[in-house]
């Protein structure tokens, strides 16, 4: 029996609803595949925990998570707790403390979901964006002086290190190599930014030498937005800095028809620590508790988790079930349907049980 220990942190708002749905689907999947078991432990950390204890997670939170094989995360953010507290108190300390430097964001058009791009259908847009997740523009390096004075100054310094850029580049080339098209696009802004970004370009060229079977090209981030909209078929795997990929991945989600179905994986490729899998959508307090949250992103990220754990068959089976259910029109209101979270979850469980491939 292959047993995986999963730490579930549903946290806030619809995070709770979709992680519950995802945990249920995982257990049905384990039964169907056989010889497989997910030992899921729930952690009640998040904004409610903060309101009673003053912290988003206990001080030894990372120690508690360390023994797990993976973390299945819902969403953080509550209307009555400032965003910087919820984010810097739970999600970011996990990403940073566990050096999850590769943020992986697959985007494709799910059957039953329509792209806002005219004539672009399923199969025309199938990308994976690799976001540098540990440094760059979001290093938290900067400060403010002369606060409130006319001469006030604020700095926000981007940090690019040779180690940081090389390791994300290597990860991206490897990922591109594992996909059928073996094609990588490296995004920078090395015309206007002459130092860190030029170093990105140089390191990309160096790492490329170790991957002779991967074709790659370079794009400036502004021109990249145009290419994504005008020629989505020309892209496959994409690597970019923390900030650039943050923006491009929102665009990607919108072009694929809904940010609501998009998943993300925060990966420590060296497997020193558990990696973390989450839907991109937030806690969505406006619809929380109504039973209509879209569980597809949570299912899709569960499939990323299965790939990471070395269970590709279970991963494929799960995605096939999700795609079948979406193609059958069993969709929540955010993607134009009328189904509830429960109905979508039941349909996916049924598709997993019934599929005999
Ligand atoms: C994302 C989100 C976060 C990010 C926010 C909540 C800070 O937008 O996962 O892209 O940009 O890292
Ligand atoms: Mg973002």
PDB file of N, CA and C in Angstrom, residues 162-163 165-174 184 186 199-212 214 216:
ATOM      1  N   UNK A 162      22.493  34.459  -8.927  1.00  0.00           N
ATOM      2  CA  UNK A 162      22.874  33.430  -9.901  1.00  0.00           C
ATOM      3  C   UNK A 162      22.292  32.074  -9.490  1.00  0.00           C
ATOM      4  N   UNK A 163      22.356  31.777  -8.192  1.00  0.00           N
ATOM      5  CA  UNK A 163      21.789  30.505  -7.721  1.00  0.00           C
ATOM      6  C   UNK A 163      20.285  30.474  -7.992  1.00  0.00           C
ATOM      7  N   UNK A 165      18.383  32.223 -10.110  1.00  0.00           N
ATOM      8  CA  UNK A 165      17.982  32.217 -11.523  1.00  0.00           C
ATOM      9  C   UNK A 165      18.339  30.888 -12.175  1.00  0.00           C
ATOM     10  N   UNK A 166      19.516  30.359 -11.838  1.00  0.00           N
ATOM     11  CA  UNK A 166      19.930  29.095 -12.464  1.00  0.00           C
ATOM     12  C   UNK A 166      18.977  27.969 -12.081  1.00  0.00           C
ATOM     13  N   UNK A 167      18.592  27.920 -10.808  1.00  0.00           N
ATOM     14  CA  UNK A 167      17.763  26.783 -10.400  1.00  0.00           C
ATOM     15  C   UNK A 167      16.364  26.855 -10.999  1.00  0.00           C
ATOM     16  N   UNK A 168      15.812  28.053 -11.160  1.00  0.00           N
ATOM     17  CA  UNK A 168      14.462  28.126 -11.761  1.00  0.00           C
ATOM     18  C   UNK A 168      14.550  27.856 -13.263  1.00  0.00           C
ATOM     19  N   UNK A 169      15.633  28.299 -13.875  1.00  0.00           N
ATOM     20  CA  UNK A 169      15.817  28.066 -15.302  1.00  0.00           C
ATOM     21  C   UNK A 169      15.946  26.573 -15.579  1.00  0.00           C
ATOM     22  N   UNK A 170      16.736  25.916 -14.761  1.00  0.00           N
ATOM     23  CA  UNK A 170      16.932  24.474 -14.900  1.00  0.00           C
ATOM     24  C   UNK A 170      15.594  23.739 -14.739  1.00  0.00           C
ATOM     25  N   UNK A 171      14.832  24.165 -13.743  1.00  0.00           N
ATOM     26  CA  UNK A 171      13.522  23.544 -13.527  1.00  0.00           C
ATOM     27  C   UNK A 171      12.634  23.722 -14.761  1.00  0.00           C
ATOM     28  N   UNK A 172      12.656  24.945 -15.321  1.00  0.00           N
ATOM     29  CA  UNK A 172      11.792  25.238 -16.469  1.00  0.00           C
ATOM     30  C   UNK A 172      12.221  24.439 -17.700  1.00  0.00           C
ATOM     31  N   UNK A 173      13.533  24.340 -17.924  1.00  0.00           N
ATOM     32  CA  UNK A 173      13.994  23.543 -19.072  1.00  0.00           C
ATOM     33  C   UNK A 173      13.602  22.076 -18.897  1.00  0.00           C
ATOM     34  N   UNK A 174      13.746  21.579 -17.673  1.00  0.00           N
ATOM     35  CA  UNK A 174      13.363  20.180 -17.432  1.00  0.00           C
ATOM     36  C   UNK A 174      11.881  19.962 -17.693  1.00  0.00           C
ATOM     37  N   UNK A 184      10.372  26.096 -24.769  1.00  0.00           N
ATOM     38  CA  UNK A 184      10.359  27.014 -23.628  1.00  0.00           C
ATOM     39  C   UNK A 184      10.497  28.461 -24.099  1.00  0.00           C
ATOM     40  N   UNK A 186      11.456  32.148 -22.577  1.00  0.00           N
ATOM     41  CA  UNK A 186      12.055  32.830 -21.422  1.00  0.00           C
ATOM     42  C   UNK A 186      11.662  34.308 -21.489  1.00  0.00           C
ATOM     43  N   UNK A 199      21.246  39.362 -16.826  1.00  0.00           N
ATOM     44  CA  UNK A 199      21.787  38.135 -16.229  1.00  0.00           C
ATOM     45  C   UNK A 199      20.834  36.945 -16.475  1.00  0.00           C
ATOM     46  N   UNK A 200      19.527  37.199 -16.389  1.00  0.00           N
ATOM     47  CA  UNK A 200      18.545  36.140 -16.708  1.00  0.00           C
ATOM     48  C   UNK A 200      18.797  35.588 -18.105  1.00  0.00           C
ATOM     49  N   UNK A 201      18.914  36.492 -19.055  1.00  0.00           N
ATOM     50  CA  UNK A 201      19.126  36.058 -20.440  1.00  0.00           C
ATOM     51  C   UNK A 201      20.404  35.225 -20.566  1.00  0.00           C
ATOM     52  N   UNK A 202      21.473  35.688 -19.914  1.00  0.00           N
ATOM     53  CA  UNK A 202      22.750  34.971 -20.009  1.00  0.00           C
ATOM     54  C   UNK A 202      22.635  33.586 -19.385  1.00  0.00           C
ATOM     55  N   UNK A 203      21.977  33.523 -18.223  1.00  0.00           N
ATOM     56  CA  UNK A 203      21.861  32.219 -17.540  1.00  0.00           C
ATOM     57  C   UNK A 203      20.966  31.284 -18.358  1.00  0.00           C
ATOM     58  N   UNK A 204      19.934  31.839 -18.982  1.00  0.00           N
ATOM     59  CA  UNK A 204      19.074  30.996 -19.835  1.00  0.00           C
ATOM     60  C   UNK A 204      19.920  30.345 -20.935  1.00  0.00           C
ATOM     61  N   UNK A 205      20.772  31.129 -21.562  1.00  0.00           N
ATOM     62  CA  UNK A 205      21.607  30.598 -22.646  1.00  0.00           C
ATOM     63  C   UNK A 205      22.578  29.535 -22.120  1.00  0.00           C
ATOM     64  N   UNK A 206      23.086  29.754 -20.911  1.00  0.00           N
ATOM     65  CA  UNK A 206      24.011  28.757 -20.331  1.00  0.00           C
ATOM     66  C   UNK A 206      23.288  27.448 -20.042  1.00  0.00           C
ATOM     67  N   UNK A 207      22.128  27.556 -19.371  1.00  0.00           N
ATOM     68  CA  UNK A 207      21.395  26.345 -18.984  1.00  0.00           C
ATOM     69  C   UNK A 207      20.900  25.608 -20.236  1.00  0.00           C
ATOM     70  N   UNK A 208      20.539  26.368 -21.262  1.00  0.00           N
ATOM     71  CA  UNK A 208      20.016  25.762 -22.504  1.00  0.00           C
ATOM     72  C   UNK A 208      21.003  24.762 -23.093  1.00  0.00           C
ATOM     73  N   UNK A 209      22.283  24.996 -22.869  1.00  0.00           N
ATOM     74  CA  UNK A 209      23.285  24.085 -23.440  1.00  0.00           C
ATOM     75  C   UNK A 209      23.157  22.665 -22.898  1.00  0.00           C
ATOM     76  N   UNK A 210      22.605  22.548 -21.682  1.00  0.00           N
ATOM     77  CA  UNK A 210      22.424  21.209 -21.116  1.00  0.00           C
ATOM     78  C   UNK A 210      21.142  20.541 -21.620  1.00  0.00           C
ATOM     79  N   UNK A 211      20.360  21.272 -22.411  1.00  0.00           N
ATOM     80  CA  UNK A 211      19.086  20.724 -22.903  1.00  0.00           C
ATOM     81  C   UNK A 211      19.003  20.883 -24.420  1.00  0.00           C
ATOM     82  N   UNK A 212      19.858  20.183 -25.141  1.00  0.00           N
ATOM     83  CA  UNK A 212      19.912  20.377 -26.596  1.00  0.00           C
ATOM     84  C   UNK A 212      18.600  20.007 -27.293  1.00  0.00           C
ATOM     85  N   UNK A 214      15.630  20.768 -26.229  1.00  0.00           N
ATOM     86  CA  UNK A 214      14.577  21.759 -25.953  1.00  0.00           C
ATOM     87  C   UNK A 214      14.805  22.994 -26.836  1.00  0.00           C
ATOM     88  N   UNK A 216      14.083  26.872 -27.530  1.00  0.00           N
ATOM     89  CA  UNK A 216      13.649  27.969 -26.650  1.00  0.00           C
ATOM     90  C   UNK A 216      13.765  29.301 -27.365  1.00  0.00           C
TER      91      UNK A 216
END
